[in-house]
mmCIF file of C-alpha atoms in Angstrom:
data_model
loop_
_atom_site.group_PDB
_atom_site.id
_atom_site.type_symbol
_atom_site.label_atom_id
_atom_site.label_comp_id
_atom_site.label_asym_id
_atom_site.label_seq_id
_atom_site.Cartn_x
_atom_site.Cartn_y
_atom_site.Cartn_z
ATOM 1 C CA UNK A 27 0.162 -37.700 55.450
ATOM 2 C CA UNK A 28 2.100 -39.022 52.589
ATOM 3 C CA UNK A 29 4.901 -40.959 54.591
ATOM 4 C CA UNK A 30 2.745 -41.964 57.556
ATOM 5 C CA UNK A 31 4.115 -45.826 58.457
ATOM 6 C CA UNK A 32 7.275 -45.413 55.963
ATOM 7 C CA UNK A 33 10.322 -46.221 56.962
ATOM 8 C CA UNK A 34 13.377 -43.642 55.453
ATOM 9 C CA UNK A 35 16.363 -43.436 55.174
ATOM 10 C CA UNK A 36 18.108 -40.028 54.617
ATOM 11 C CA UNK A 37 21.611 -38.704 54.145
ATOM 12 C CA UNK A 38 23.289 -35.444 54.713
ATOM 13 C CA UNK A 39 20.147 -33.745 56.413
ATOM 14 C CA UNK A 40 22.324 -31.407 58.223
ATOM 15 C CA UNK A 41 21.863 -28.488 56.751
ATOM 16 C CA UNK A 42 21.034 -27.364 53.060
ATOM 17 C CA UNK A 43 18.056 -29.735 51.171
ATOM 18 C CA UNK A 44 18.762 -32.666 53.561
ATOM 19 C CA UNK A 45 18.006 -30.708 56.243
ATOM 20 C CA UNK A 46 14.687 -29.101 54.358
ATOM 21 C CA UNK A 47 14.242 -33.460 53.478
ATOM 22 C CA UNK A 48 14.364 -34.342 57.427
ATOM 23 C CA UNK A 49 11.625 -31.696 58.470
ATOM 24 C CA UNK A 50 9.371 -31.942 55.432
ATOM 25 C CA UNK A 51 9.647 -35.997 55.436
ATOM 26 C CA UNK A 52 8.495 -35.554 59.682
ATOM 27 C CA UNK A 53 5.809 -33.353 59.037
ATOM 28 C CA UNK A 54 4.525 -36.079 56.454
ATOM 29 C CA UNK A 55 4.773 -38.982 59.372
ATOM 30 C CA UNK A 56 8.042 -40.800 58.317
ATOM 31 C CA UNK A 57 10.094 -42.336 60.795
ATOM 32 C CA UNK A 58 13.607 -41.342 60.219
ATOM 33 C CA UNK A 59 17.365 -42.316 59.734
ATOM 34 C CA UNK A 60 18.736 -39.129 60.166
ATOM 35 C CA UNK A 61 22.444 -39.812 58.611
ATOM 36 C CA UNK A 62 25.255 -37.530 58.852
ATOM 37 C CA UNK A 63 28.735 -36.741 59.836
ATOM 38 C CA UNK A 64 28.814 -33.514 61.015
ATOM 39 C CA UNK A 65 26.643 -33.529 64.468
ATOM 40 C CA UNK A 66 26.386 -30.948 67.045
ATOM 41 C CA UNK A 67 24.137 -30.621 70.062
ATOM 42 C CA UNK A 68 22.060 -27.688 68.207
ATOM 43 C CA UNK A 69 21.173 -29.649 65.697
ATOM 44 C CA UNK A 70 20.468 -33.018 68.236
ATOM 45 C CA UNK A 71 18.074 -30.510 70.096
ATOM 46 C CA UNK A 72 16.235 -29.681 66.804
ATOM 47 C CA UNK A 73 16.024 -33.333 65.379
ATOM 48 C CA UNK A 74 14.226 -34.239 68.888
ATOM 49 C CA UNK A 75 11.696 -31.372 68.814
ATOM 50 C CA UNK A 76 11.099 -31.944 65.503
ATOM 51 C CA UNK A 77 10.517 -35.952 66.539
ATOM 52 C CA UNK A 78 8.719 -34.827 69.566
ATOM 53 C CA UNK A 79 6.248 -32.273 67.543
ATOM 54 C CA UNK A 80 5.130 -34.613 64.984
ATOM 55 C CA UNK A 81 5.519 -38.109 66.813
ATOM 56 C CA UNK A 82 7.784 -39.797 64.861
ATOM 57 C CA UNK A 83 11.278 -41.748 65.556
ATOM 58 C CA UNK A 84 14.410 -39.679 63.896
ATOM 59 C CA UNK A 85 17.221 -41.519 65.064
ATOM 60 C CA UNK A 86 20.623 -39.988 64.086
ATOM 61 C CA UNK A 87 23.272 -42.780 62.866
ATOM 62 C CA UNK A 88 27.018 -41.214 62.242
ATOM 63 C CA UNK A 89 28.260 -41.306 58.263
ATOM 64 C CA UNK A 90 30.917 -40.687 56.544
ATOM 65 C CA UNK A 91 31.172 -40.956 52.827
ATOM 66 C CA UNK A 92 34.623 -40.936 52.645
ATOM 67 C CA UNK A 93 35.039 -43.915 54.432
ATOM 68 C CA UNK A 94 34.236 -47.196 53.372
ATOM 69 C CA UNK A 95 34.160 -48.845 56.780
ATOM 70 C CA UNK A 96 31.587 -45.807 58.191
ATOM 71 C CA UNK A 97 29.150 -46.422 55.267
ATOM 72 C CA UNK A 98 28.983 -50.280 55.681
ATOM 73 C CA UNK A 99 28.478 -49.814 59.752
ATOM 74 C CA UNK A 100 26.190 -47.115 59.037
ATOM 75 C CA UNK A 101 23.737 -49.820 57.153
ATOM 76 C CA UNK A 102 24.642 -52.313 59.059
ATOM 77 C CA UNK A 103 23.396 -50.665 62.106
ATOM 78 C CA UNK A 104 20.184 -49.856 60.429
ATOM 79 C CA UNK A 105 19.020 -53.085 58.459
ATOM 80 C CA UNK A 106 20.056 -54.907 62.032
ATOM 81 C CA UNK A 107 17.139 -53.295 63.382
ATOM 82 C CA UNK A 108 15.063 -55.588 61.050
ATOM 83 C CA UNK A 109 12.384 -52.791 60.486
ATOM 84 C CA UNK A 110 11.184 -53.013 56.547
ATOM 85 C CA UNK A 111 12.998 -50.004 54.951
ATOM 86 C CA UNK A 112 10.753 -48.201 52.733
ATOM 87 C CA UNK A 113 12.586 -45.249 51.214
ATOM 88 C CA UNK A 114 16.694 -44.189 50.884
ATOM 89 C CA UNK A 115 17.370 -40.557 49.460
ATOM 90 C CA UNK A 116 21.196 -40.581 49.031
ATOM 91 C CA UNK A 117 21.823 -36.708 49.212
ATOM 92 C CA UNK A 118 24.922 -36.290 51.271
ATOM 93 C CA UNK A 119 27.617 -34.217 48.617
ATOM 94 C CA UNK A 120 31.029 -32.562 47.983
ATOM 95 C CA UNK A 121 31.543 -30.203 45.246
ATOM 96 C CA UNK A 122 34.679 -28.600 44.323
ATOM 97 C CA UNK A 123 35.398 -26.243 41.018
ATOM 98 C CA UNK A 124 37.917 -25.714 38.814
ATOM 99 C CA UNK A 125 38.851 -25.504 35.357
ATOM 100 C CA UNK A 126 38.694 -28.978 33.337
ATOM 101 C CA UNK A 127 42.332 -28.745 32.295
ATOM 102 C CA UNK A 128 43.607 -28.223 35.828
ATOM 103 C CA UNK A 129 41.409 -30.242 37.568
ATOM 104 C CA UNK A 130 44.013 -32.462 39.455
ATOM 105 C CA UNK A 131 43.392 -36.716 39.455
ATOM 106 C CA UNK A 132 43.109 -36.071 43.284
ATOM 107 C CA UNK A 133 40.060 -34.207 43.349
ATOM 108 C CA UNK A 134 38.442 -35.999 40.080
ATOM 109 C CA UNK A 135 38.934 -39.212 42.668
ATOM 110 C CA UNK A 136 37.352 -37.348 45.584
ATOM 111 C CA UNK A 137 34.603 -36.281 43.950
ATOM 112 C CA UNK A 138 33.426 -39.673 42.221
ATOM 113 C CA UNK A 139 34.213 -41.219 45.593
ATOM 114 C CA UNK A 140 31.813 -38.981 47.870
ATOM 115 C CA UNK A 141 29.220 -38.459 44.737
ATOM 116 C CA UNK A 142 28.904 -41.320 43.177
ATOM 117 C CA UNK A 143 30.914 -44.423 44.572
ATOM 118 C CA UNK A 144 30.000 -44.280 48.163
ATOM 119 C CA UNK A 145 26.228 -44.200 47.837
ATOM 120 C CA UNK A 146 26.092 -46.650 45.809
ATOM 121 C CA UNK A 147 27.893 -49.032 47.721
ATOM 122 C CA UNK A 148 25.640 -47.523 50.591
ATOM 123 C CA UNK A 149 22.454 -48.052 47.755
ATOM 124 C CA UNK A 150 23.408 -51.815 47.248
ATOM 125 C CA UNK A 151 23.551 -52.532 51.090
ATOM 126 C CA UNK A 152 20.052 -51.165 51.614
ATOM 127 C CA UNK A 153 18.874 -52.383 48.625
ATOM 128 C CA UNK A 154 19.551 -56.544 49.857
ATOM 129 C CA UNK A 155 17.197 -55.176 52.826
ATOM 130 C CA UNK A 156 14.815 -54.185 50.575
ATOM 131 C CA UNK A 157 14.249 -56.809 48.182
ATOM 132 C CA UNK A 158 13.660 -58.967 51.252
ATOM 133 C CA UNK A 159 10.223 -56.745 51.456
ATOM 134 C CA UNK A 160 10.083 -56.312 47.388
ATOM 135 C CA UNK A 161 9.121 -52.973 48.298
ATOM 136 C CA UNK A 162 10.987 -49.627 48.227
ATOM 137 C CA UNK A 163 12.325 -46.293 47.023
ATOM 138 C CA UNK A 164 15.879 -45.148 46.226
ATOM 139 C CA UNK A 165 15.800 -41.478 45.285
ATOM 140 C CA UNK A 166 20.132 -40.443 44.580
ATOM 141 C CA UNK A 167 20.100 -36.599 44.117
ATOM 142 C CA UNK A 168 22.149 -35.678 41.404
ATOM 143 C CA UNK A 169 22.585 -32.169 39.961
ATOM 144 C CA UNK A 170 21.216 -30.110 37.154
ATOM 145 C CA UNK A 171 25.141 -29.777 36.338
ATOM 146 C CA UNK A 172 25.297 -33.692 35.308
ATOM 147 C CA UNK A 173 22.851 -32.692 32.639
ATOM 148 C CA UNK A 174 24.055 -29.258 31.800
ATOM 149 C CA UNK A 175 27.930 -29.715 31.860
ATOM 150 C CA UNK A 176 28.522 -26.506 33.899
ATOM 151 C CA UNK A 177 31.939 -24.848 33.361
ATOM 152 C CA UNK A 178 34.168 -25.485 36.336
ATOM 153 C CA UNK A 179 32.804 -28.595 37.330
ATOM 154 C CA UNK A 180 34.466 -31.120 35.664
ATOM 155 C CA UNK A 181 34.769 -33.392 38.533
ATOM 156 C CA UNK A 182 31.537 -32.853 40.317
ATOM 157 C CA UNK A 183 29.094 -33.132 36.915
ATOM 158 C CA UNK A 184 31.104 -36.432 35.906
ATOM 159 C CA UNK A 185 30.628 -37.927 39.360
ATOM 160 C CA UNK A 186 26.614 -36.491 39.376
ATOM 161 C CA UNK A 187 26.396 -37.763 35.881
ATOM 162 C CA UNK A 188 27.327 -41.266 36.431
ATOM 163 C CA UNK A 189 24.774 -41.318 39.440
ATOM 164 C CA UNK A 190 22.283 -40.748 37.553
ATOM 165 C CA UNK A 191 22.968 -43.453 34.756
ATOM 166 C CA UNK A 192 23.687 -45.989 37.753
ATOM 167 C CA UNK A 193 20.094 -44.999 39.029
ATOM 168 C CA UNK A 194 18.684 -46.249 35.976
ATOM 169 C CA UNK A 195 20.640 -49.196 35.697
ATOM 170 C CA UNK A 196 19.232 -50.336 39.519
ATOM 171 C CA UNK A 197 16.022 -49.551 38.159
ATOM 172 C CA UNK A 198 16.336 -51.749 35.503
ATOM 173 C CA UNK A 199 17.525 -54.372 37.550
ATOM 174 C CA UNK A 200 15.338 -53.855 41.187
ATOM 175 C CA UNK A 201 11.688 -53.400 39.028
ATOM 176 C CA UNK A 202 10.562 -56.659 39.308
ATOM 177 C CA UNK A 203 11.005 -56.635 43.194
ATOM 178 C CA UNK A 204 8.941 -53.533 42.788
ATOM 179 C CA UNK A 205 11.822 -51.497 44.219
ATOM 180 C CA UNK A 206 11.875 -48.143 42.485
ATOM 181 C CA UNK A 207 14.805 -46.225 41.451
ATOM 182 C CA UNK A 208 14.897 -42.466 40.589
ATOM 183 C CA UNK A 209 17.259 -39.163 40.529
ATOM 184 C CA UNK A 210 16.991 -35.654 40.813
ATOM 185 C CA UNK A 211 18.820 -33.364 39.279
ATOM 186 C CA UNK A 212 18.518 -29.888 41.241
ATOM 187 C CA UNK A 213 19.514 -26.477 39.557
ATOM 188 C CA UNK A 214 20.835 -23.988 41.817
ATOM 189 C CA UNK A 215 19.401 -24.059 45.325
ATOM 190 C CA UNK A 216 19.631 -21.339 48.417
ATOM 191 C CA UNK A 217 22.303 -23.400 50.137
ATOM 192 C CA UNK A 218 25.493 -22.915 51.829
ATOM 193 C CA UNK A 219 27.480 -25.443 49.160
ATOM 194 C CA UNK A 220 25.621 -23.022 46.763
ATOM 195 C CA UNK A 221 26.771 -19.831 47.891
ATOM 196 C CA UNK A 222 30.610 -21.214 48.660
ATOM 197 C CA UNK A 223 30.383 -22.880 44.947
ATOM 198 C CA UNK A 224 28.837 -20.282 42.839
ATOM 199 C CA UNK A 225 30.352 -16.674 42.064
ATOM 200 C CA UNK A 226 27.806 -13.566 41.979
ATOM 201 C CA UNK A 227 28.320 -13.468 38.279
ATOM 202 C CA UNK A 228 27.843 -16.700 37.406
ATOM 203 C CA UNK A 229 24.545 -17.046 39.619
ATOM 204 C CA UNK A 230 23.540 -13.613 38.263
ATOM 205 C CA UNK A 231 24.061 -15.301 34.268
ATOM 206 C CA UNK A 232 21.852 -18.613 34.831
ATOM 207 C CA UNK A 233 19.374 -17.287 36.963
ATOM 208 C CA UNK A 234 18.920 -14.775 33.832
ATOM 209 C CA UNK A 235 18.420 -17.808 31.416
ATOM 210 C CA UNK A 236 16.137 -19.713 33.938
ATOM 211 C CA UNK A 237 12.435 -19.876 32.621
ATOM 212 C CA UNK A 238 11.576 -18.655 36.674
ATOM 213 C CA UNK A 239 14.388 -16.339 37.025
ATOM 214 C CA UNK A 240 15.333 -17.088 40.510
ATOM 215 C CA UNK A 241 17.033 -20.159 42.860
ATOM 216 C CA UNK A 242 15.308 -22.775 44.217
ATOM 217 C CA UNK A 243 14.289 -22.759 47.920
ATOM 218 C CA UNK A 244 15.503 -26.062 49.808
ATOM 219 C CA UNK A 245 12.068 -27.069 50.830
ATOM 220 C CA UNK A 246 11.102 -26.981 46.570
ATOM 221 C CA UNK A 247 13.813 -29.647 46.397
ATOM 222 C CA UNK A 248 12.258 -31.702 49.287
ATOM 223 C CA UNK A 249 8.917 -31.977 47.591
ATOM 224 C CA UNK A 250 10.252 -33.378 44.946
ATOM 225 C CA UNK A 251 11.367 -36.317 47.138
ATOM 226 C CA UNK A 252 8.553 -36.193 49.107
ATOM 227 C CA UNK A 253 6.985 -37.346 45.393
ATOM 228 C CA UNK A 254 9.262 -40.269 44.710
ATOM 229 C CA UNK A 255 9.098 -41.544 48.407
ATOM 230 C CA UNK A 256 5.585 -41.418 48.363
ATOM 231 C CA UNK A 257 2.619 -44.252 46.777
ATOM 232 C CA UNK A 258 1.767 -41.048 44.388
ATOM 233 C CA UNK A 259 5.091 -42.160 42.664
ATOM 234 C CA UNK A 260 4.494 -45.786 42.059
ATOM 235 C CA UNK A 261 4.415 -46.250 38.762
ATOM 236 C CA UNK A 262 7.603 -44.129 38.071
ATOM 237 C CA UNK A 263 10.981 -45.716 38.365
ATOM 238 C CA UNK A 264 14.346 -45.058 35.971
ATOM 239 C CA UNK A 265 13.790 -41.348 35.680
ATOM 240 C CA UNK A 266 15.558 -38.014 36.337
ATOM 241 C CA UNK A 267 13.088 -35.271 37.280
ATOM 242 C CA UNK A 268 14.693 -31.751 36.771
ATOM 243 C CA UNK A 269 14.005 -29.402 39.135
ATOM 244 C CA UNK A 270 15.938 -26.353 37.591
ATOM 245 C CA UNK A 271 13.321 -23.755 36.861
ATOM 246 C CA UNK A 272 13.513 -24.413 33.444
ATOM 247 C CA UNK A 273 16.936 -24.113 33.004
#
């Protein structure tokens, strides 16, 4: 098991790749911060099977990106546990589309502030906790589209984009406590924020210029993760794996 003993933190694992993240991180022995916003008692009934099956803690701590005061509480009530953190995979998101030109200064705000400015501040929180272990694994998910500069997403790609630059920056800077720092940029995944995002003819145009010709399933996204979190990673730090299908 790849995770067995580690320690992770993980965002957004409600539905979509998080959720994919939270089962494929259990399976692999990790003991779990299962952070979200949206709970119900569906989902509470499938994070304790899934604890249950594979015998491993998933606790479920409330989150909010779009408020400061939930993210601080949020790692405050995990690094008070004093349990060495070993990974943090900031994937919670918002996207919204639009043309560049009539993108309104409300939603270019919203979007850095959920993508990019809240898990950072949420990144440099855990981080402290960290360094007091000099070990560790942030892994921000970004987007193919911070890369790419997808029409429509003017908002969403800057926000993505500066992630990404950020995540080198704190791997510049973390290194030498041998905390590791990397981002991936997904292409278009089977998800719901997919499917509510993407017309049918704009999916049907990239998926005809991708070198695999189809979307990514959620789980191939979680692998990747699985990766970074893992001691097969631990010599990589500062970089933005792609997983696109050769977009």
């Amino acid at each position: 098991m790849l995770l067995r003993g580690k320690n992770i933190i993980l965002t957004g694992c409600n539905r979509g790749i998080g959720k994919a993240m939270l089962k494929l991180f259990a399976t692999q022995g990790a003991h779990i911060w299962a952070c979200m916003r949206n709970q119900s008692e569906d989902l509470l009934a499938q994070i304790n099977d899934l604890s249950l099956q594979h015998d491993v803690q998933i606790k479920v701590i409330e989150l909010d990106l779009a408020n400061e005061d939930s993210i601080k509480n949020a790692a405050k009530q995990i690094t008070s546990e004093k349990i060495p953190i070993s990974g943090l995979v900031n994937n919670a998101g918002l996207i919204e589309t639009g043309p560049a030109l009539m993108t309104k200064a409300e939603t270019l705000r919203n979007m850095s502030e959920i993508n990019y400015f809240s898990p950072i501040i949420f990144s440099q929180i855990i981080a402290r906790s960290m360094l007091r272990h000099k070990n560790g694994s942030i892994v921000n998910i970004s987007s193919s589209a911070a890369i790419e500069g997808n029409e429509g997403r003017i908002a969403y790609a800057g926000a993505k984009a500066a992630l990404i630059t950020s995540s080198k920056v704190m791997a510049r800077e973390l290194g030498q406590a041998n905390i590791r720092v990397n981002a991936i940029a997904p292409g278009l995944t089977q998800t719901e924020m997919m499917s509510s995002s993407t017309p049918a003819d704009a999916l049907e145009k990239t998926v005809e210029r991708l070198a695999l010709k189809r979307v990514a399933k959620p789980e191939e996204i979680a692998s990747v993760a699985l990766f970074l979190l893992s001691d097969l990673s631990s010599y990589i730090t500062g970089q933005v794996i792609c997983a696109d299908g050769g977009m």
